[in-house]
CSV table of C-alpha atoms in Angstrom, one decimal:
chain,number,residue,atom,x,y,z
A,623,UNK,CA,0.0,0.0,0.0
A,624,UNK,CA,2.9,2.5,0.8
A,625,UNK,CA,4.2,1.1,-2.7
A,626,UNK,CA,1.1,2.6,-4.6
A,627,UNK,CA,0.6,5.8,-2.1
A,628,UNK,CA,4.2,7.1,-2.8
A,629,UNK,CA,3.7,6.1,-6.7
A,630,UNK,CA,0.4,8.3,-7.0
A,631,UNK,CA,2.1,11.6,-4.8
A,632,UNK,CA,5.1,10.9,-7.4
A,633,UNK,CA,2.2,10.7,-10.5
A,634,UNK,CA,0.1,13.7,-8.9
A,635,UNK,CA,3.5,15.6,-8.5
A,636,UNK,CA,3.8,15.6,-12.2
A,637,UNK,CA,0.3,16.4,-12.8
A,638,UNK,CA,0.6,19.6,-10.9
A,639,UNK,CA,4.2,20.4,-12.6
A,640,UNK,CA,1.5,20.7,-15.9
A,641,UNK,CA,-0.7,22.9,-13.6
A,642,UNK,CA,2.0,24.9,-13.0
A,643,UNK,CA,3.0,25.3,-16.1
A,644,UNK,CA,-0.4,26.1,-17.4
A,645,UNK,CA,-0.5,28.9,-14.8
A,646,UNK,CA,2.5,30.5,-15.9
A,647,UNK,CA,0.8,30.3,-19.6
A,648,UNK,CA,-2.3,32.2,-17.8
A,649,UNK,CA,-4.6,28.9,-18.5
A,650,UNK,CA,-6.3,27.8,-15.3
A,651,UNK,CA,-3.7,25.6,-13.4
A,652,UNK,CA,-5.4,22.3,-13.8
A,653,UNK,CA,-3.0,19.2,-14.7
A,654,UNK,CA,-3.6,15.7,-15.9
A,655,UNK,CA,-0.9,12.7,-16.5
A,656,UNK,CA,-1.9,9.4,-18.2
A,657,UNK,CA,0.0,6.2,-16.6
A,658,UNK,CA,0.4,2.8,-17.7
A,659,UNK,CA,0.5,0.8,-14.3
A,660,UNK,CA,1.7,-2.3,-15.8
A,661,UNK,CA,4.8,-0.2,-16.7
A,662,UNK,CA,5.1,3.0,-14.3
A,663,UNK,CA,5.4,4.6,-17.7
A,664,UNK,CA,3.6,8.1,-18.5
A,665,UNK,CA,1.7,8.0,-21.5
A,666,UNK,CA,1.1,11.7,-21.6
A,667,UNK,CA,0.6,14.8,-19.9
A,668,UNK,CA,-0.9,18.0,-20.4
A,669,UNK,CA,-2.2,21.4,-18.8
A,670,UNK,CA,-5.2,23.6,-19.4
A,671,UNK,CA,-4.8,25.0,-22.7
A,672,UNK,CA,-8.2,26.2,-23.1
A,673,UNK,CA,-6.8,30.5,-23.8
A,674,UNK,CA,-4.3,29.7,-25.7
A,675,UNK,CA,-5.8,27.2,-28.4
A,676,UNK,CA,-9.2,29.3,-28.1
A,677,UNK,CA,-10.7,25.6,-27.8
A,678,UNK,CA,-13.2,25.2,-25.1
A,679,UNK,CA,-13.0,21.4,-24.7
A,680,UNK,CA,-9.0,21.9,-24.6
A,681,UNK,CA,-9.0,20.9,-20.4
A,682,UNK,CA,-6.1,18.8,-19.4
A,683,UNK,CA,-8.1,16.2,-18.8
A,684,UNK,CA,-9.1,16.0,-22.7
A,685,UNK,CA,-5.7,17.4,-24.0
A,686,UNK,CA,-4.3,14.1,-21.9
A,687,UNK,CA,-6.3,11.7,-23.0
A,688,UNK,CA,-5.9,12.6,-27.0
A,689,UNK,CA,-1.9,12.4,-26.3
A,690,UNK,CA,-2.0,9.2,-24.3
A,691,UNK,CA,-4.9,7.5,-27.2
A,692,UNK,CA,-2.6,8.8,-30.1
A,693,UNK,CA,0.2,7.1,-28.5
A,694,UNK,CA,-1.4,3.8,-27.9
A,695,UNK,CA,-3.3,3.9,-31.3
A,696,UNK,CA,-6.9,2.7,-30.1
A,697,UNK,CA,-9.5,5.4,-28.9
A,698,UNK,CA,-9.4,3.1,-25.3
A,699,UNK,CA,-6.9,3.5,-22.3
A,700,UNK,CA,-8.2,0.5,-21.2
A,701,UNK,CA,-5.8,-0.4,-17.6
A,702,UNK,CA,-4.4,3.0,-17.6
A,703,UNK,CA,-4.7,5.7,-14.5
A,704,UNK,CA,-5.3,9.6,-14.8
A,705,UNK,CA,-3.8,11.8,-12.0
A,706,UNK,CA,-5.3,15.1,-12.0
A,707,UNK,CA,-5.2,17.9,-10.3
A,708,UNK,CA,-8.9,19.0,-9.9
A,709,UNK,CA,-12.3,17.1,-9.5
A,710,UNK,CA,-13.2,16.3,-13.5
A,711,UNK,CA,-15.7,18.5,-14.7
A,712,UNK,CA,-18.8,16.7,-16.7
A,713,UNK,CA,-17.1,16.3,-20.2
A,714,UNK,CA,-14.0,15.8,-18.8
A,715,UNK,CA,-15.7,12.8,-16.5
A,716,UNK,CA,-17.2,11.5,-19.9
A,717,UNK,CA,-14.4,11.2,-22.1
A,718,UNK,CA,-12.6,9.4,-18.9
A,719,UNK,CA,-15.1,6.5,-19.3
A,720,UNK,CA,-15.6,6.2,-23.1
A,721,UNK,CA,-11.5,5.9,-23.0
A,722,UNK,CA,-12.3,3.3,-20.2
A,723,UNK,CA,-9.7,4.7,-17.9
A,724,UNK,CA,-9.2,2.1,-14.9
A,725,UNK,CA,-8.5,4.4,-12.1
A,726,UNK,CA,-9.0,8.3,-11.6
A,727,UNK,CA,-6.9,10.1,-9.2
A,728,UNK,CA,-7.5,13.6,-8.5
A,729,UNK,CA,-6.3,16.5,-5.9
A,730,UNK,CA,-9.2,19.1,-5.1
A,731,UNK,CA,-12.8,18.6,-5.2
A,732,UNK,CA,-14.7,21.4,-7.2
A,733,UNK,CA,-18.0,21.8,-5.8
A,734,UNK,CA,-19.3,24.3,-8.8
A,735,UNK,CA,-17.9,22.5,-11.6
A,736,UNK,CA,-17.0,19.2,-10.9
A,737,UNK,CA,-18.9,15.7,-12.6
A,738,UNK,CA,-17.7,13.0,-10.3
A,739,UNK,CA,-18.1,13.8,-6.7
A,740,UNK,CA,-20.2,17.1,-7.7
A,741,UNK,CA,-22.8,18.1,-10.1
A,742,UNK,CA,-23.6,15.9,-12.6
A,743,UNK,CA,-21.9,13.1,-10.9
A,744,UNK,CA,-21.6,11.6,-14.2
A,745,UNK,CA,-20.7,7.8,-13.1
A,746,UNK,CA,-23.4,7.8,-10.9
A,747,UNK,CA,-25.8,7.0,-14.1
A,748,UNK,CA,-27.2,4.1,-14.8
A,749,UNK,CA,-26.3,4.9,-18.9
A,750,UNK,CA,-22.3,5.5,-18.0
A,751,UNK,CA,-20.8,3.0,-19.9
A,752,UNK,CA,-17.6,3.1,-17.8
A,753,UNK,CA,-16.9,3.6,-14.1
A,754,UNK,CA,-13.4,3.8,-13.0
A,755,UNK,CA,-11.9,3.3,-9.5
A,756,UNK,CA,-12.0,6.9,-7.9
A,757,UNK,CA,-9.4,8.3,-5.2
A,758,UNK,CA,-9.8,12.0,-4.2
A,759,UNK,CA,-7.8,14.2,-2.5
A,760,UNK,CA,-4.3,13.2,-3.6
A,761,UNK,CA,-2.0,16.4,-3.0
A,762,UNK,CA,-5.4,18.4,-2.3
A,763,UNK,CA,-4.0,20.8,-0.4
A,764,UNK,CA,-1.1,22.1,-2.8
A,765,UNK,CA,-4.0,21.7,-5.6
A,766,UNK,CA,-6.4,24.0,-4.1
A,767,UNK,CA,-3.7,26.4,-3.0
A,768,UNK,CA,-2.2,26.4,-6.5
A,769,UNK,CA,-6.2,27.3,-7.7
A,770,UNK,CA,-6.9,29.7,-4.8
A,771,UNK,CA,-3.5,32.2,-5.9
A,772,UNK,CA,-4.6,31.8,-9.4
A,773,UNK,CA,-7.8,33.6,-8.9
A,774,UNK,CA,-6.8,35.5,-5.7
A,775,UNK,CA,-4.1,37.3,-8.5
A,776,UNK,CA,-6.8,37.6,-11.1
A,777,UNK,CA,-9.2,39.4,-8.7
């Protein structure tokens, strides 16, 4: 168990490296990494990019997911993890289980836009055609912080 906790900080580290970066870019410092757990490998990762490509579907989650399908060459992750750094919004949510993604990690909860623990709760319906594993709350504390300065410098 210590094994997997110190491998997910060590995934969700990356994941807010991307935040980070996407901050610095002026994009909403959300982050997302793609992992093959057989492997340890990362498949992809990615940061908001939703100013900068003028694309509003262009969340890490989604940017992430493209990469990481690309890569594989099947429109399924099937066995792979997604770290990310905030609670996956409802389209974000739905791409994770039409790529069949095995486990979903994430840092902060979003109360006013989130689809998994929040909102639309997307994987709660009886018509989701994938639910992954879900763990909240990895790293939440840096994640949230990372969100709050964000805004609190925009305001």
């Amino acid at each position: 168990m210590t094994e997997t906790r110190n491998l997910s900080q060590t995934f969700m580290e990356r994941a807010l490296e991307a935040a980070e970066a996407a901050a610095v870019r002026g994009e909403v410092p959300v982050g997302a990494v793609i992992v093959d757990p057989a492997t340890g490998d990362i498949l992809a990762s990615a940061g908001n990019r939703t100013e900068e490509l003028s694309d509003p579907t262009a969340h890490a989650e989604m940017l992430a997911i493209r990469d990481a399908a690309r890569l594989v060459g099947a429109p399924r992750l099937v066995g792979c993890d997604l770290y990310v750094t905030l609670e996956p919004c409802p389209m974000c949510a739905g791409a994770v289980s039409f790529a069949r993604i095995r486990r979903l990690y994430f840092g902060a909860s979003d109360p006013k836009g989130g689809g998994v623990e929040h909102g639309a709760r997307v994987f709660d319906h009886p018509t989701c055609h994938h639910r992954p594993e879900i763990y909240g709350g990895i790293d939440e504390a840096r994640a949230g912080a990372l969100l709050r300065e964000f805004f609190a410098e925009r305001r």
